């Protein structure tokens, strides 16, 4: 592609859109997905899917990325320095504080730090009540513009708009504007044609979570109005989304909804999966062994199950807790051969501790420790009930070469566990989760290892 950057096919504006998401593509590679029919045994060598995107990218034939219908993650980008340095604006409600960042914040940090490292000039419009917590020296190309949040905790639109206009009128106007979700609301975004918004969850996807929560609701708890209000929210979104020039969906499923349900023209919707730093998350056996030793995981355990993230209800921890509790009760062998490592904090940490010494709650881990954690486990389980966005933990585990097990949600089966050669999916119920936990346990460690290799590939 780099060879063709100067060709007439790329107008300057097109080029800008391409560059903003450029780095995230270069740090993530989702290569050929695979086909398999057996539960435990992956076939080697595996076949590639019909969407052989790497191959279709003919060296000498330029492609128009704006019209490219599939996820961009398979594309190969050059690693040389950009031929033009851009001035980029980012609107994000909150800039992350390292180990406590949620998905949206990690997206903001990973992408824009990578862009800054490539030499682009980044202007970040964000809230802060305390301007001294940010480490300004992480990159000299990052410029922060702080403002007091609105009473509801959002970016104060008129304040950030003034800051933005001021920057846009000095020396050089912005080449590209990016907003993480509604950081910049549609009331202002409508005036900017060189803008892309990244959605980390849209109301239509949330309907699936609402249905799951309602099905799992204990009879003594009252029904909420969430379900009824959600469809109204979808209609509102359909109406105001059109005020954003370009849309980035972080999963194939969300991209499909944006085009089909939200009726946004195809050339304004771009699918780019969340990115993970593959310099940090990668296989390293000795790191895994050190981690196990440090946390006193006996070598006699034939299966180490890992969980990570915020230990809250909507991440499915009540389900996982109940499934483990029942398995421990009904099967003595499980206690002897398995151990569960839980990274993260939240209300369910205490419940997990009640399950005894086979469940080790590690608390929140910073990035390097988390990388070791993934190396120490045999399978990663993410029982999330949140159907919106795309969980980073699954991608991190895969890049570490581990098989994964997760809820059968549209974004997960469409973009991550596309095949049972990579891992396991289950419907969000205790019975279904127990069934796949037993199934993975009966697979030998070597088989899980093979699945992990396929996942990484
Ligand atoms: C897919 O692309 C790879 C890399 O160019 C190539 O080796 C392989 O044969 C292709 N597979 C199919 C089915 O076209
Ligand atoms: C602001 O953050 C710094 C660094 O984390 C901290 O030392 C300081 O106490 C904070 N100030 C306020 C007012 O919260
Ligand atoms: C700020 O970041 C730099 C570079 O990553 C690091 O060397 C330095 O120790 C950090 N300072 C603080 C106070 O966190
Ligand atoms: C930013 O500045 C450029 C150049 O002056 C101008 O064309 C553009 O309309 C400005 N953008 C906004 C949103 O004001
Ligand atoms: C694996 O991790 C260890 C300890 O952190 C490090 O010394 C070693 O270089 C790493 N190996 C590879 C291949 O990255
Ligand atoms: C426990 O599970 C293992 C593996 O699935 C099975 O072989 C064994 O019979 C079970 N034991 C009991 C007591 O259910």
XYZ file of C-alpha atoms and ligand atoms in Angstrom:
541
model
C 0.000 0.000 0.000
C 2.776 2.409 0.838
C 4.021 2.182 -2.702
C 0.740 3.583 -3.880
C 0.220 6.319 -1.400
C 1.147 8.932 -3.926
C -1.071 7.519 -6.643
C -4.109 9.510 -7.668
C -6.447 6.997 -6.086
C -5.793 8.451 -2.680
C -7.070 11.938 -2.202
C -5.442 13.618 0.751
C -8.530 13.236 2.901
C -8.773 9.543 2.167
C -5.185 9.258 3.135
C -5.894 10.922 6.483
C -8.621 8.431 7.322
C -6.300 5.629 6.509
C -3.494 6.904 8.647
C -5.515 7.445 11.808
C -6.212 3.801 12.149
C -3.005 2.783 10.565
C -1.035 1.886 13.650
C -3.709 -0.119 15.312
C -3.767 -2.311 12.250
C -0.067 -2.799 12.369
C -0.138 -3.958 15.971
C -2.859 -6.474 15.463
C -2.956 -9.214 12.974
C -5.825 -11.529 12.659
C -4.737 -13.990 10.077
C -6.545 -16.804 8.438
C -9.330 -18.281 10.466
C -9.642 -21.964 10.454
C -12.183 -24.692 10.036
C -12.620 -27.728 12.183
C -15.392 -29.985 13.201
C -14.057 -32.055 16.058
C -14.392 -30.812 19.615
C -10.934 -31.537 20.899
C -8.675 -32.294 17.999
C -7.662 -29.508 15.670
C -6.731 -30.530 12.161
C -3.250 -29.697 11.022
C -2.545 -28.212 8.616
C -5.704 -26.181 8.848
C -7.412 -24.575 5.889
C -7.927 -20.891 5.370
C -11.331 -19.329 4.967
C -12.575 -18.099 1.585
C -11.795 -14.562 2.758
C -8.123 -14.919 2.032
C -7.536 -11.247 2.500
C -3.779 -11.335 2.768
C -3.600 -12.985 -0.586
C -6.184 -10.731 -2.210
C -4.085 -7.745 -1.374
C -2.225 -7.700 -4.628
C 1.139 -6.002 -4.223
C 0.755 -3.723 -7.205
C -2.949 -3.105 -7.137
C -4.063 -0.216 -4.937
C -7.212 -0.820 -2.917
C -9.585 1.846 -1.709
C -9.725 1.309 2.022
C -12.755 3.541 2.442
C -14.771 1.105 0.362
C -13.169 -2.026 1.780
C -16.062 -4.095 3.173
C -14.211 -6.573 5.412
C -12.329 -6.008 8.668
C -9.047 -4.195 8.037
C -7.091 -6.319 10.458
C -5.720 -8.688 7.873
C -4.030 -5.996 5.873
C -0.284 -5.716 5.865
C 1.007 -2.220 6.458
C 4.562 -1.012 5.937
C 6.641 -0.206 8.985
C 8.555 2.705 7.455
C 7.966 6.220 8.722
C 4.903 8.010 7.382
C 5.447 10.230 4.328
C 3.305 12.926 5.879
C 2.878 13.818 9.540
C -0.651 14.660 10.572
C -2.188 16.899 13.173
C -4.873 14.820 14.865
C -7.546 15.758 17.415
C -8.972 13.233 19.836
C -12.060 13.702 21.993
C -12.199 11.234 24.848
C -14.151 11.532 28.078
C -11.356 10.167 30.216
C -7.682 9.499 29.552
C -6.686 6.195 31.186
C -4.766 5.721 34.377
C -2.720 2.706 33.496
C -3.998 -0.485 35.182
C -7.556 0.680 35.821
C -8.507 1.369 32.234
C -11.658 0.022 30.629
C -11.938 -0.984 26.962
C -12.643 2.462 25.546
C -9.774 4.032 27.453
C -7.326 1.326 26.441
C -8.355 1.839 22.839
C -7.700 5.577 23.193
C -4.297 5.036 24.785
C -3.013 2.217 22.553
C -4.056 3.824 19.284
C -3.010 7.397 19.970
C 0.236 6.533 21.674
C 1.104 4.422 18.617
C 0.232 7.342 16.326
C 2.348 9.702 18.437
C 5.222 7.236 18.310
C 5.016 7.352 14.521
C 5.566 11.092 14.725
C 2.024 12.447 14.341
C 0.949 15.445 16.415
C -1.848 14.456 18.789
C -4.133 16.881 20.597
C -6.186 15.193 23.289
C -9.312 16.920 24.548
C -10.267 15.248 27.794
C -11.606 15.853 31.302
C -9.596 16.117 34.452
C -10.175 17.482 37.874
C -6.524 16.862 38.613
C -4.152 17.836 35.841
C -1.024 16.661 37.612
C -1.717 12.921 37.458
C -0.879 12.621 33.786
C 2.662 11.738 32.897
C 3.284 14.327 30.201
C 6.630 12.855 29.345
C 5.265 9.574 27.932
C 5.498 11.146 24.483
C 6.399 14.623 23.354
C 3.860 14.471 20.506
C 0.913 14.172 22.889
C -0.637 17.514 23.811
C -3.358 17.537 26.456
C -6.221 20.025 26.651
C -8.068 19.550 29.911
C -11.490 20.756 30.900
C -13.765 20.368 33.890
C -16.338 17.628 33.244
C -20.028 18.523 32.989
C -22.157 17.680 36.071
C -23.033 14.331 34.469
C -19.324 13.569 33.955
C -19.171 14.170 30.194
C -16.934 16.487 28.226
C -18.290 20.006 28.481
C -19.140 20.469 24.800
C -18.913 24.242 24.566
C -15.617 24.280 26.480
C -13.910 21.609 24.372
C -15.292 23.135 21.200
C -13.627 26.444 22.087
C -10.351 24.666 22.857
C -10.604 22.766 19.590
C -11.403 25.858 17.493
C -8.481 27.679 19.044
C -6.085 24.839 18.126
C -7.627 24.502 14.676
C -7.023 28.158 13.913
C -3.413 28.331 15.108
C -0.538 27.563 12.745
C -2.127 24.493 11.209
C -5.712 23.151 11.101
C -6.437 19.547 12.086
C -5.999 16.963 9.354
C -8.242 14.487 11.103
C -10.570 14.429 14.097
C -11.314 11.286 16.091
C -13.841 10.833 18.862
C -14.098 7.829 21.138
C -17.854 7.221 21.254
C -19.847 10.412 21.959
C -16.825 12.272 23.397
C -17.728 14.894 20.818
C -21.525 14.908 20.600
C -23.432 15.026 17.326
C -24.422 18.650 17.948
C -20.795 19.555 17.137
C -19.580 16.568 15.083
C -21.994 17.502 12.277
C -19.756 20.470 11.426
C -16.668 18.337 10.823
C -16.276 16.400 7.595
C -12.836 14.912 8.341
C -14.073 13.053 11.429
C -14.214 9.409 12.490
C -16.046 8.073 15.534
C -15.197 4.742 17.141
C -18.149 3.005 18.776
C -17.464 0.776 21.776
C -21.027 -0.366 22.179
C -24.251 0.606 20.503
C -27.769 0.300 21.876
C -28.840 -2.387 19.426
C -26.108 -4.744 20.701
C -27.126 -3.993 24.280
C -30.563 -5.505 23.639
C -28.888 -8.910 23.728
C -27.399 -8.129 27.162
C -30.828 -6.981 28.365
C -32.396 -10.265 27.260
C -29.667 -12.278 29.010
C -29.978 -10.261 32.248
C -33.739 -10.680 32.226
C -33.438 -14.452 31.745
C -30.948 -14.676 34.623
C -32.964 -12.389 36.914
C -33.893 -14.124 40.174
C -37.692 -14.107 40.659
C -37.445 -11.995 43.816
C -35.708 -9.132 41.979
C -38.000 -6.634 40.240
C -37.996 -6.356 36.448
C -36.291 -3.208 35.184
C -37.471 -0.857 32.479
C -34.189 -1.281 30.598
C -35.712 -3.542 27.949
C -38.551 -1.201 27.050
C -36.330 1.868 26.980
C -33.648 0.243 24.849
C -35.563 0.141 21.570
C -36.351 3.851 21.920
C -32.629 4.416 22.454
C -31.843 2.496 19.258
C -34.181 4.728 17.265
C -32.507 7.816 18.766
C -29.080 6.479 17.825
C -30.173 5.691 14.272
C -31.242 9.315 13.976
C -28.163 11.022 15.415
C -25.424 8.663 14.160
C -25.821 10.139 10.708
C -24.190 13.322 12.056
C -20.815 11.579 12.221
C -18.936 11.476 8.905
C -17.148 8.141 9.390
C -17.824 5.245 11.751
C -15.390 2.672 13.090
C -16.910 -0.561 14.383
C -14.650 -2.641 16.645
C -16.245 -5.959 15.644
C -17.661 -7.459 12.452
C -21.016 -7.805 14.188
C -21.214 -4.103 15.140
C -20.161 -3.156 11.594
C -23.002 -5.208 10.174
C -25.523 -3.538 12.526
C -24.262 -0.066 11.620
C -24.744 -0.767 7.931
C -27.928 -2.803 8.068
C -29.937 -1.585 11.085
C -28.547 1.934 11.500
C -28.607 2.347 7.700
C -25.266 4.152 7.465
C -23.887 4.027 3.910
C -21.299 1.289 3.518
C -18.475 3.673 2.535
C -18.831 5.444 5.894
C -18.527 2.280 8.029
C -15.114 0.725 8.672
C -14.469 -2.415 10.701
C -11.268 -2.400 12.712
C -11.000 -4.812 15.623
C -9.585 -3.568 18.908
C -5.822 -3.626 19.004
C -3.502 -5.300 21.468
C 0.213 -4.647 21.833
C 1.876 -7.805 20.596
C 5.233 -6.745 21.992
C 3.715 -7.164 25.462
C 1.286 -10.039 24.962
C 3.254 -12.933 23.489
C 4.113 -16.514 24.372
C 6.925 -16.961 26.900
C 7.009 -20.259 28.772
C 9.533 -19.182 31.377
C 7.464 -16.117 32.264
C 4.493 -18.420 32.833
C 6.501 -20.783 35.029
C 7.866 -17.914 37.117
C 4.358 -16.618 37.593
C 3.106 -20.038 38.743
C 5.968 -20.352 41.187
C 5.400 -16.863 42.557
C 1.722 -17.569 43.199
C 2.330 -21.107 44.475
C 0.474 -23.003 41.767
C 1.425 -26.680 42.299
C 2.950 -28.449 39.306
C 0.565 -31.331 39.910
C -2.318 -29.320 38.478
C -3.119 -30.485 34.964
C -5.429 -27.598 34.139
C -4.944 -23.934 35.035
C -8.032 -21.868 34.236
C -7.624 -18.089 33.993
C -10.108 -15.240 34.420
C -9.285 -11.534 34.158
C -11.028 -8.202 34.208
C -13.479 -6.342 36.383
C -15.125 -8.854 38.690
C -18.652 -7.533 38.344
C -22.069 -8.954 37.572
C -22.338 -7.879 33.940
C -19.016 -9.540 33.154
C -20.729 -12.831 34.018
C -18.980 -13.557 37.306
C -22.138 -14.750 39.103
C -22.425 -17.439 36.387
C -18.794 -18.483 36.653
C -18.956 -18.528 40.439
C -22.029 -20.778 40.431
C -20.597 -23.101 37.778
C -17.338 -23.543 39.708
C -19.174 -24.005 42.986
C -21.309 -26.801 41.526
C -18.386 -28.518 39.814
C -16.287 -28.426 42.984
C -19.190 -29.912 44.909
C -20.000 -32.712 42.473
C -16.536 -33.766 41.366
C -13.642 -34.453 43.729
C -11.169 -35.005 40.868
C -11.671 -31.412 39.768
C -10.243 -30.171 43.054
C -7.212 -32.386 42.693
C -6.358 -31.553 39.100
C -7.567 -28.009 38.449
C -6.838 -24.557 39.720
C -8.435 -21.232 38.846
C -6.457 -17.963 38.730
C -8.518 -14.774 38.911
C -6.870 -11.470 37.938
C -8.740 -8.246 38.655
C -10.876 -6.760 41.362
C -14.503 -6.039 42.037
C -17.342 -7.282 44.220
C -16.979 -10.896 43.099
C -13.381 -11.202 44.334
C -14.592 -12.040 47.855
C -17.089 -14.600 46.571
C -14.367 -16.371 44.573
C -12.187 -16.531 47.690
C -15.007 -18.447 49.425
C -14.479 -21.308 46.972
C -11.331 -22.434 48.744
C -7.682 -22.805 47.919
C -8.253 -23.994 44.355
C -9.331 -20.516 43.397
C -6.568 -17.918 43.716
C -7.671 -14.289 43.530
C -4.671 -12.215 42.420
C -6.131 -8.693 42.472
C -5.520 -6.199 39.679
C -2.325 -6.808 37.670
C -0.347 -4.253 35.747
C 0.339 -4.967 32.093
C 3.588 -6.937 32.394
C 2.215 -9.082 35.194
C -0.908 -9.660 33.146
C 1.277 -10.846 30.257
C 2.889 -13.377 32.632
C -0.538 -14.415 33.897
C -1.697 -15.350 30.389
C 1.444 -17.424 29.971
C 0.758 -19.294 33.198
C -2.721 -20.524 32.291
C -3.944 -23.365 30.043
C -7.242 -21.799 29.044
C -8.748 -18.339 29.391
C -12.424 -17.996 30.301
C -14.461 -14.839 29.754
C -18.090 -15.317 30.797
C -19.116 -11.737 29.884
C -22.784 -10.875 29.513
C -21.988 -7.517 27.921
C -22.755 -7.881 24.246
C -21.322 -4.491 23.326
C -17.792 -3.703 22.203
C -15.010 -6.256 21.923
C -13.225 -7.519 25.014
C -9.467 -6.900 24.988
C -8.729 -9.760 27.379
C -9.737 -12.352 24.781
C -7.340 -10.851 22.250
C -4.538 -10.650 24.814
C -4.982 -14.322 25.738
C -4.995 -15.344 22.076
C -1.810 -13.422 21.318
C -0.247 -15.187 24.302
C -1.050 -18.454 22.525
C -3.903 -19.610 24.749
C -7.233 -21.163 23.799
C -10.253 -19.186 24.944
C -13.732 -19.878 26.216
C -16.405 -17.190 26.058
C -20.086 -16.392 25.883
C -21.760 -16.896 22.514
C -22.255 -13.206 21.701
C -22.385 -11.759 18.179
C -19.084 -9.892 18.379
C -17.252 -12.857 19.910
C -18.411 -15.569 17.494
C -18.173 -13.165 14.554
C -14.664 -11.834 15.151
C -12.863 -13.904 17.797
C -13.914 -17.488 18.461
C -14.955 -17.974 14.869
C -14.312 -21.672 15.119
C -14.042 -24.332 17.820
C -10.459 -24.933 16.834
C -9.617 -21.759 18.744
C -11.697 -22.390 21.807
C -15.156 -22.865 23.216
C -18.339 -20.830 23.260
C -21.351 -21.284 25.502
C -24.813 -19.839 25.985
C -25.018 -17.684 29.112
C -26.375 -20.232 31.587
C -24.744 -22.161 34.425
C -25.592 -25.499 32.787
C -23.995 -24.551 29.460
C -20.911 -23.098 31.126
C -20.423 -26.208 33.261
C -20.696 -28.365 30.160
C -17.859 -26.571 28.327
C -15.724 -26.421 31.479
C -16.019 -30.215 31.802
C -15.337 -30.566 28.104
C -12.128 -28.523 28.155
C -11.007 -30.345 31.275
C -11.382 -33.709 29.552
C -9.184 -32.471 26.682
C -5.544 -33.189 27.357
C -3.199 -30.252 27.940
C -1.475 -30.925 24.605
C -4.764 -30.440 22.786
C -5.415 -27.134 24.536
C -1.922 -26.076 23.622
C -2.596 -26.810 19.958
C -5.810 -24.798 20.080
C -3.839 -21.951 21.620
C -1.368 -22.040 18.770
C -4.200 -21.883 16.248
C -5.728 -18.990 18.202
C -2.473 -17.048 18.101
C -1.993 -17.750 14.403
C -4.185 -17.715 1.054
O -3.089 -16.835 0.997
C -1.853 -17.441 1.295
C -0.780 -16.358 1.324
O -0.715 -15.650 0.110
C -1.564 -18.557 0.279
O -0.355 -19.191 0.622
C -2.704 -19.562 0.308
O -2.509 -20.526 -0.696
C -4.032 -18.858 0.075
N -5.122 -19.817 0.261
C -6.158 -19.895 -0.574
C -7.192 -20.909 -0.226
O -6.284 -19.175 -1.540
C -3.369 14.813 41.741
O -2.622 13.678 41.314
C -1.332 13.570 41.915
C -0.582 12.398 41.262
O -1.339 11.233 41.234
C -1.496 13.410 43.426
O -0.231 13.331 44.036
C -2.281 14.620 43.975
O -2.521 14.433 45.348
C -3.616 14.782 43.237
N -4.263 16.006 43.667
C -5.551 16.074 43.982
C -6.064 17.421 44.371
O -6.296 15.096 43.956
C 6.863 9.151 33.107
O 7.105 8.357 31.946
C 8.474 8.163 31.666
C 8.586 7.429 30.334
O 7.690 6.346 30.247
C 9.130 7.417 32.835
O 10.514 7.263 32.574
C 8.938 8.230 34.121
O 9.442 7.514 35.212
C 7.454 8.534 34.346
N 7.314 9.422 35.489
C 6.376 9.268 36.430
C 6.377 10.277 37.531
O 5.551 8.354 36.412
C -10.580 24.155 10.933
O -9.787 25.008 10.157
C -9.914 24.839 8.735
C -8.894 25.746 8.054
O -9.051 27.055 8.497
C -11.333 25.149 8.307
O -11.478 24.905 6.935
C -12.276 24.233 9.093
O -13.618 24.556 8.773
C -12.054 24.369 10.575
N -12.872 23.371 11.263
C -13.802 23.695 12.152
C -14.622 22.591 12.653
O -13.973 24.834 12.513
C 10.816 -14.453 28.468
O 10.724 -13.758 29.685
C 11.953 -13.726 30.390
C 11.667 -13.148 31.759
O 10.880 -12.006 31.680
C 12.949 -12.930 29.587
O 14.191 -12.859 30.273
C 13.142 -13.591 28.245
O 13.985 -12.812 27.438
C 11.804 -13.778 27.549
N 11.993 -14.596 26.362
C 11.533 -14.238 25.175
C 11.778 -15.210 24.068
O 10.943 -13.188 24.994
C -15.340 -35.955 37.409
O -15.062 -35.528 36.081
C -14.205 -36.400 35.367
C -13.871 -35.751 34.052
O -15.003 -35.239 33.396
C -14.904 -37.736 35.209
O -14.037 -38.618 34.524
C -15.245 -38.289 36.579
O -15.986 -39.455 36.455
C -16.055 -37.277 37.383
N -16.227 -37.743 38.754
C -17.381 -37.612 39.423
C -17.390 -38.129 40.824
O -18.367 -37.077 38.913
